[in-house]
mmCIF file of C-alpha atoms in Angstrom:
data_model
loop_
_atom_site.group_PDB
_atom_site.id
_atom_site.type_symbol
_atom_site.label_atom_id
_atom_site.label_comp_id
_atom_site.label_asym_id
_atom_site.label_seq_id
_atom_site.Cartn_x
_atom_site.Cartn_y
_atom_site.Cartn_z
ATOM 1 C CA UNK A 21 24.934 21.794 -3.512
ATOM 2 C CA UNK A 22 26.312 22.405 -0.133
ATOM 3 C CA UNK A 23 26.804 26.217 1.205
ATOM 4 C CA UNK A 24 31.114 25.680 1.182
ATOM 5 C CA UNK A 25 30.335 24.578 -2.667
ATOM 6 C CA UNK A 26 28.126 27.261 -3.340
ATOM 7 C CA UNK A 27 30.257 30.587 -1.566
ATOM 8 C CA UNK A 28 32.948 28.893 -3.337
ATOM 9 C CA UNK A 29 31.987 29.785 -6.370
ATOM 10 C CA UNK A 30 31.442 33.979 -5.563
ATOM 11 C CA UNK A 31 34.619 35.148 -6.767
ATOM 12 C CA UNK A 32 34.013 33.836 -10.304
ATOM 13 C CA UNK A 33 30.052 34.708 -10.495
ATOM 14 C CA UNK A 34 30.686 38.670 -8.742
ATOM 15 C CA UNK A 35 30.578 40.226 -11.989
ATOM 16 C CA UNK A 36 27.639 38.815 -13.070
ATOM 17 C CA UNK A 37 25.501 41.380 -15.498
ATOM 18 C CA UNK A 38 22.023 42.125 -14.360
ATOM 19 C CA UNK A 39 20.091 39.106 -14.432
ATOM 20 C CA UNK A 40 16.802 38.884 -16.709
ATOM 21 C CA UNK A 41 15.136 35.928 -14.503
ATOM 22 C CA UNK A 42 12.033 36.721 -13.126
ATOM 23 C CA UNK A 43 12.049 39.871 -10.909
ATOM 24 C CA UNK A 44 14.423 42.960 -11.378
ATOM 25 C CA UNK A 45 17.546 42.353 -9.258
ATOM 26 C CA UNK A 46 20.509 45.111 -8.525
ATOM 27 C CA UNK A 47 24.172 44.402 -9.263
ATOM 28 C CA UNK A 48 26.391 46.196 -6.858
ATOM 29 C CA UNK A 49 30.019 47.497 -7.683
ATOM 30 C CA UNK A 50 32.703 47.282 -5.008
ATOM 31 C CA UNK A 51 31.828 50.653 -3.390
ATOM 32 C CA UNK A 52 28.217 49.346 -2.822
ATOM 33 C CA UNK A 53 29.226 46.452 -2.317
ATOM 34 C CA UNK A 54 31.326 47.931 0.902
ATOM 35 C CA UNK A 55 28.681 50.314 1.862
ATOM 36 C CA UNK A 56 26.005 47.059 1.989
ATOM 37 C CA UNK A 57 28.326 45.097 4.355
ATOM 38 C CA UNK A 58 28.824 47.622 6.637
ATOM 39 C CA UNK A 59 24.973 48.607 7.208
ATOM 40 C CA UNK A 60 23.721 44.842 7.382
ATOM 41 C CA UNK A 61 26.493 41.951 6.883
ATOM 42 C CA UNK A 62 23.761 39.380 6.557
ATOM 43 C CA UNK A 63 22.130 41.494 3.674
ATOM 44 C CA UNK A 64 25.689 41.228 2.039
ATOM 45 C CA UNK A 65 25.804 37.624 2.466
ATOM 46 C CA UNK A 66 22.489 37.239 0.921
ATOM 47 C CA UNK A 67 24.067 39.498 -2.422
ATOM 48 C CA UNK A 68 26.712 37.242 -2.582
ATOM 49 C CA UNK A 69 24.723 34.006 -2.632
ATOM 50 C CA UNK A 70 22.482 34.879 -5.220
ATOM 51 C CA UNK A 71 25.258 35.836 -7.708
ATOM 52 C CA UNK A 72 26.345 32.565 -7.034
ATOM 53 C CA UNK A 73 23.001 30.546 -7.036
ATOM 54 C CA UNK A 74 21.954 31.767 -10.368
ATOM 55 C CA UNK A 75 24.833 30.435 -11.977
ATOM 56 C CA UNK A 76 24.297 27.075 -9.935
ATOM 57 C CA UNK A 77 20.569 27.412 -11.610
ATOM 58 C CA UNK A 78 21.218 27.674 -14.971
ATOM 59 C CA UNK A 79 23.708 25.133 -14.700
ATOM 60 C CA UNK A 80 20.896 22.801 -12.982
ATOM 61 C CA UNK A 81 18.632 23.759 -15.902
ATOM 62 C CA UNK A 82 20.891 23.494 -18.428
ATOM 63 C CA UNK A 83 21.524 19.618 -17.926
ATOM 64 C CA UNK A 84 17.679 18.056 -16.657
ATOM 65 C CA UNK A 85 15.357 19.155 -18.741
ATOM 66 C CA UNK A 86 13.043 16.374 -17.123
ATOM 67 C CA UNK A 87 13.123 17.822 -13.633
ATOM 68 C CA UNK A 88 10.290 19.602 -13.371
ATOM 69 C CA UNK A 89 8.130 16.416 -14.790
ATOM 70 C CA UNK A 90 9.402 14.332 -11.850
ATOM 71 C CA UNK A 91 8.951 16.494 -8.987
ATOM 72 C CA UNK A 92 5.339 16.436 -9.974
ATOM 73 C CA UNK A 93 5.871 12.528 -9.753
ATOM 74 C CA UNK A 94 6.018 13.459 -6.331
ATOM 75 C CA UNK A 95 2.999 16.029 -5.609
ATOM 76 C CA UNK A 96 2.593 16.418 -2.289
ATOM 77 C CA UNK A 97 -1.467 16.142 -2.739
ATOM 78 C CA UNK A 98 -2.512 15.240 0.968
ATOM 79 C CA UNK A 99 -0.347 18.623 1.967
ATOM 80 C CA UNK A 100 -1.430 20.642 0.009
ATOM 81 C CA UNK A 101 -4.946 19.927 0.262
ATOM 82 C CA UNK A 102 -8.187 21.436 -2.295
ATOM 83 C CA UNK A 103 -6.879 24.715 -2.638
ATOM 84 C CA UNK A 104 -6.743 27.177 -3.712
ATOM 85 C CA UNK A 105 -2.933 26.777 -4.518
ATOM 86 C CA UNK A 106 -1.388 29.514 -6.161
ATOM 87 C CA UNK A 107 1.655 28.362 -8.683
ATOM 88 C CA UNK A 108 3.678 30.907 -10.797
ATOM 89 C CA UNK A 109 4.885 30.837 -14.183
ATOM 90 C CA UNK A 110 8.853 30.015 -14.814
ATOM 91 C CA UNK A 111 11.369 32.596 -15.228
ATOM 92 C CA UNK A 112 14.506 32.317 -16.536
ATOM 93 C CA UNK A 113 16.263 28.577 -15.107
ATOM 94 C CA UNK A 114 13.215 28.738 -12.597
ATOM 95 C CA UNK A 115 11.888 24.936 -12.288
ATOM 96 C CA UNK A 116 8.323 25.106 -14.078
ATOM 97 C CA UNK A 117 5.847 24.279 -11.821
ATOM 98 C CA UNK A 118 3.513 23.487 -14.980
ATOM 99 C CA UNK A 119 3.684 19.808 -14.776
ATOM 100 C CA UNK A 120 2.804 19.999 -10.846
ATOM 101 C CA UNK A 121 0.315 22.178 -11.342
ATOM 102 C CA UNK A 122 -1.115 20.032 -13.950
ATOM 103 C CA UNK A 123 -1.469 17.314 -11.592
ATOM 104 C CA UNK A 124 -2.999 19.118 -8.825
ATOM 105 C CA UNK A 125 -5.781 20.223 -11.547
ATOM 106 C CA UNK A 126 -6.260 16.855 -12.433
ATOM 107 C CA UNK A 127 -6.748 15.837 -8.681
ATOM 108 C CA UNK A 128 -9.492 18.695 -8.469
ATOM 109 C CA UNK A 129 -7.204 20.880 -6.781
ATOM 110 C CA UNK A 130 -8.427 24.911 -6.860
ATOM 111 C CA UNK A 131 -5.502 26.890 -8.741
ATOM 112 C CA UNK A 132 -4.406 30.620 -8.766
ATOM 113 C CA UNK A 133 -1.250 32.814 -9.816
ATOM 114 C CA UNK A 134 0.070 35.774 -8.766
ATOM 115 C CA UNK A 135 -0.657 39.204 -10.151
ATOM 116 C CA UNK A 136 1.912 42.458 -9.603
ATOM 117 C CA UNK A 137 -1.072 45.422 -10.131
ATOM 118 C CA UNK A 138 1.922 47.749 -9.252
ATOM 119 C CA UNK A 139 6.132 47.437 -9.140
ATOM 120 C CA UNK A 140 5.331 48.710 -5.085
ATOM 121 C CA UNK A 141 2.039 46.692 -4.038
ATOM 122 C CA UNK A 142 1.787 43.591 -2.671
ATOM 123 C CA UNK A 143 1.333 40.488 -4.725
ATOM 124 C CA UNK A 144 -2.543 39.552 -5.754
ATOM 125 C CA UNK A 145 -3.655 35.821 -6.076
ATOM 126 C CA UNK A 146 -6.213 35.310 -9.145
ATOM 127 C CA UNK A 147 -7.845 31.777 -9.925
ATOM 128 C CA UNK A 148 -6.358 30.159 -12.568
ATOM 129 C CA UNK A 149 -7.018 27.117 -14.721
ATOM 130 C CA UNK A 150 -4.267 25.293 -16.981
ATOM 131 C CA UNK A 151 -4.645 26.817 -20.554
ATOM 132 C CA UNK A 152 -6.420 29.727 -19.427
ATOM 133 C CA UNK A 153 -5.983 32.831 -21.022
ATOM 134 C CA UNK A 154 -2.811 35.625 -19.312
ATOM 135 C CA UNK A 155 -1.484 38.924 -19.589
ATOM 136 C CA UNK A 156 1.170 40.546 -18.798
ATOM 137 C CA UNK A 157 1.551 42.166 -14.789
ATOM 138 C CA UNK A 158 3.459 44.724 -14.008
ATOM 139 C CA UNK A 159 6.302 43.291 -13.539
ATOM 140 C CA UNK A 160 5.474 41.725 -17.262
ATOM 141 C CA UNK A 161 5.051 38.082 -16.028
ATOM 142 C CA UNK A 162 1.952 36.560 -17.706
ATOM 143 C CA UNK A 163 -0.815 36.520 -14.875
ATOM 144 C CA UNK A 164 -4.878 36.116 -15.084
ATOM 145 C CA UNK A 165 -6.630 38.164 -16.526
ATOM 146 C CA UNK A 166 -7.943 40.902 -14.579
ATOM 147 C CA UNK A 167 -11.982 39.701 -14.840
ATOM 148 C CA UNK A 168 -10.897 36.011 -12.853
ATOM 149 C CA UNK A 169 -11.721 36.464 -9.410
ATOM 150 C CA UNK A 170 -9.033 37.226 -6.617
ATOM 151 C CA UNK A 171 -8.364 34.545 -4.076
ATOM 152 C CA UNK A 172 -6.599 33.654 -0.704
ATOM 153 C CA UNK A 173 -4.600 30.927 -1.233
ATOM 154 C CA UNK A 174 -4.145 27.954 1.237
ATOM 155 C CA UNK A 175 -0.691 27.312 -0.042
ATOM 156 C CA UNK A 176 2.142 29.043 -2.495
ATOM 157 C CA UNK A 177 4.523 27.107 -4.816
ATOM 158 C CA UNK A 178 7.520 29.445 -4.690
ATOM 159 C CA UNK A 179 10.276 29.961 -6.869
ATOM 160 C CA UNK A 180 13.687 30.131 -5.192
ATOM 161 C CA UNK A 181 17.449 30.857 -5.860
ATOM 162 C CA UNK A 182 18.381 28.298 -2.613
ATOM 163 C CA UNK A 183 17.032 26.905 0.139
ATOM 164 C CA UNK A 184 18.005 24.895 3.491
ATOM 165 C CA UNK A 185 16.553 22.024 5.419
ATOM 166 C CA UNK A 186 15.109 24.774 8.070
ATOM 167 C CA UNK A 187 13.264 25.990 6.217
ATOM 168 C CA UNK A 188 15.516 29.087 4.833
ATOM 169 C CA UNK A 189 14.637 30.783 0.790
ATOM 170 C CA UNK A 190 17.050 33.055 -0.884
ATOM 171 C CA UNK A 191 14.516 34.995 -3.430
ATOM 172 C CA UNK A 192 15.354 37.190 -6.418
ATOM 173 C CA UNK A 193 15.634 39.952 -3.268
ATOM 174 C CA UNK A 194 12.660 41.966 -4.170
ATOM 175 C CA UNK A 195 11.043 40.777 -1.280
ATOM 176 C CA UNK A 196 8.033 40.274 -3.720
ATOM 177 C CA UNK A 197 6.906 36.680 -1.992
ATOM 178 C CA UNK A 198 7.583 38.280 1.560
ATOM 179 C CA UNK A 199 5.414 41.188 1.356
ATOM 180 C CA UNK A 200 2.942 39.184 -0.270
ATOM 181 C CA UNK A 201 2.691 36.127 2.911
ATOM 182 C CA UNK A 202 2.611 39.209 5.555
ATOM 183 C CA UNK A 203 -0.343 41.445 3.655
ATOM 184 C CA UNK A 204 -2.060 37.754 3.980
ATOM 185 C CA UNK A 205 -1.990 38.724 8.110
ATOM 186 C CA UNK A 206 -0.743 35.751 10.252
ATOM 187 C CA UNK A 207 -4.252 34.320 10.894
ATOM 188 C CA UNK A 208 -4.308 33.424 6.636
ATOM 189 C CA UNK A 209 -0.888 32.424 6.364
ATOM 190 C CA UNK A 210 -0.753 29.536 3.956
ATOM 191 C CA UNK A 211 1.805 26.896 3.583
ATOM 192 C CA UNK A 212 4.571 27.821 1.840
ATOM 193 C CA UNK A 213 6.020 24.894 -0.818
ATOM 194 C CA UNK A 214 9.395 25.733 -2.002
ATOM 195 C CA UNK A 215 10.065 24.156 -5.431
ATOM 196 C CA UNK A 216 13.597 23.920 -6.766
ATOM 197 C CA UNK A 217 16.109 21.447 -8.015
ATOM 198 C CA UNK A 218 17.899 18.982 -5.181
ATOM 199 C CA UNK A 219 21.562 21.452 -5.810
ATOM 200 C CA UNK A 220 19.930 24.461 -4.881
ATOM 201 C CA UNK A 221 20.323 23.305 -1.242
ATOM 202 C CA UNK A 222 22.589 24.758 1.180
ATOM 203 C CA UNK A 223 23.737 23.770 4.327
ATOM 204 C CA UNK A 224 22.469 27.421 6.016
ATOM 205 C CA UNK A 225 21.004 29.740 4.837
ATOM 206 C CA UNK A 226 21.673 33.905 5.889
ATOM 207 C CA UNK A 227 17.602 34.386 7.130
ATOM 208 C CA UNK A 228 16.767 38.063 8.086
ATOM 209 C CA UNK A 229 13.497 38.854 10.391
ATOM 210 C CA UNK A 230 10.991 39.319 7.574
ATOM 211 C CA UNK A 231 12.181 36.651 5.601
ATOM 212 C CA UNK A 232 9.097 33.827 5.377
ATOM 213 C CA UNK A 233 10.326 30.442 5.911
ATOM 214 C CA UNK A 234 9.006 27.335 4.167
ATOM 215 C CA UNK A 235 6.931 24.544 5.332
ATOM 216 C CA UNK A 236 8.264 22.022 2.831
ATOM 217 C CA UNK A 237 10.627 22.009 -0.468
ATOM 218 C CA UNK A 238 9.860 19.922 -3.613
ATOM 219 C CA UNK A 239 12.419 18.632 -5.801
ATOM 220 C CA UNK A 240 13.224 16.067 -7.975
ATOM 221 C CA UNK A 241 14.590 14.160 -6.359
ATOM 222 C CA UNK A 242 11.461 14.146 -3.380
ATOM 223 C CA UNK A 243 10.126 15.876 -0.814
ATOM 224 C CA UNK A 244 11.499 17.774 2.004
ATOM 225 C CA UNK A 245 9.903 18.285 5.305
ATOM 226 C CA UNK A 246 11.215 20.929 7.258
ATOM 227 C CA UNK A 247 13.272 20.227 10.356
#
């Protein structure tokens, strides 16, 4: 989906109740709404969007429930390299990277997820193994459990609401996966794999200062090398 298709779609999706998928988001009313736009326009873009892209998930989910099983098809293996790689597990219409993840353990490739310890504190890698036992985090999203050993990744799968071809991710706007890239400092900073379906793709993203930008997007339909 192109960005015309996608704002297109605002006025229809701006009432949309809180959303459930993955991290908590905020619904504004038309005051805040107003107030947002005035203090950072960009910001207010980025609101907009995601009302909009969540529909335009669901909708992807909704009608390929195969997806997920061919992006692996196209694991990018020699990119990603031994690992560690930390995944995450599917929220909501998120596309479950289980299946990729299931062929980068079969390659031999080291795997982790993330762990919330707190609502406020950065995001914690763990090592991970398919079938391994979880618990809930704090933001209640299974995770390791807390014995398996904490780990700096070498790349992130990331979940995403929309992305571009430079690069640009529109998150849940917790600014969970941010905070979590910078705390690695610059000299660790792994490579970031965006994984979505092929219509969560704008034409241009709204990008803000601290917002991380991808190395590469996986989809369905292939991969995507940043321009």
């Amino acid at each position: 989906m192109r960005q015309g298709q996608a704002l297109g779609l605002i006025e229809d999706l701006s009432t949309e109740r809180a959303d459930h998928e993955g991290f908590a988001t905020i619904s504004l009313g038309a005051s805040d709404s107003a107030k947002s736009l005035a203090v950072n326009p960009v910001s207010h873009q980025k609101t907009l969007l995601r009302r909009t892209m969540r529909g335009v998930r669901r909708t992807l989910a909704a009608a390929d429930g195969q997806a997920a099983v061919r992006a692996a098809d196209h694991a990018p293996l020699a990119r990603l390299g031994a690992g560690p790689v930390a995944g995450y597990i599917a929220q909501g219409a998120e596309l479950d990277p289980a299946p990729l993840m299931a062929v980068l353990a079969e390659a031999g490739v080291n795997l982790a997820l993330p762990t919330a310890l707190s609502r406020d504190a950065p995001l914690i890698f763990r090592a991970w193994t398919p079938g391994a036992a979880l618990s809930p985090d704090a933001f209640g999203i299974p995770a390791p459990l807390a014995d398996q050993p904490q780990v700096a990744p070498m790349a992130l799968i990331v979940p995403l609401l929309a992305f571009d071809r430079r690069g640009g991710r529109l998150g849940q706007g917790a600014g969970v996966y941010d905070r979590a890239i910078a705390a690695l400092g610059a000299e660790h900073r792994p490579f970031l794999l965006g994984y979505a379906y092929a219509g969560q793709e704008i034409e241009d993203l709204p990008v803000e200062p601290h917002d991380q930008r991808l190395d590469a997007i996986l989809t369905e339909a292939g991969l995507i090398e940043v321009r």
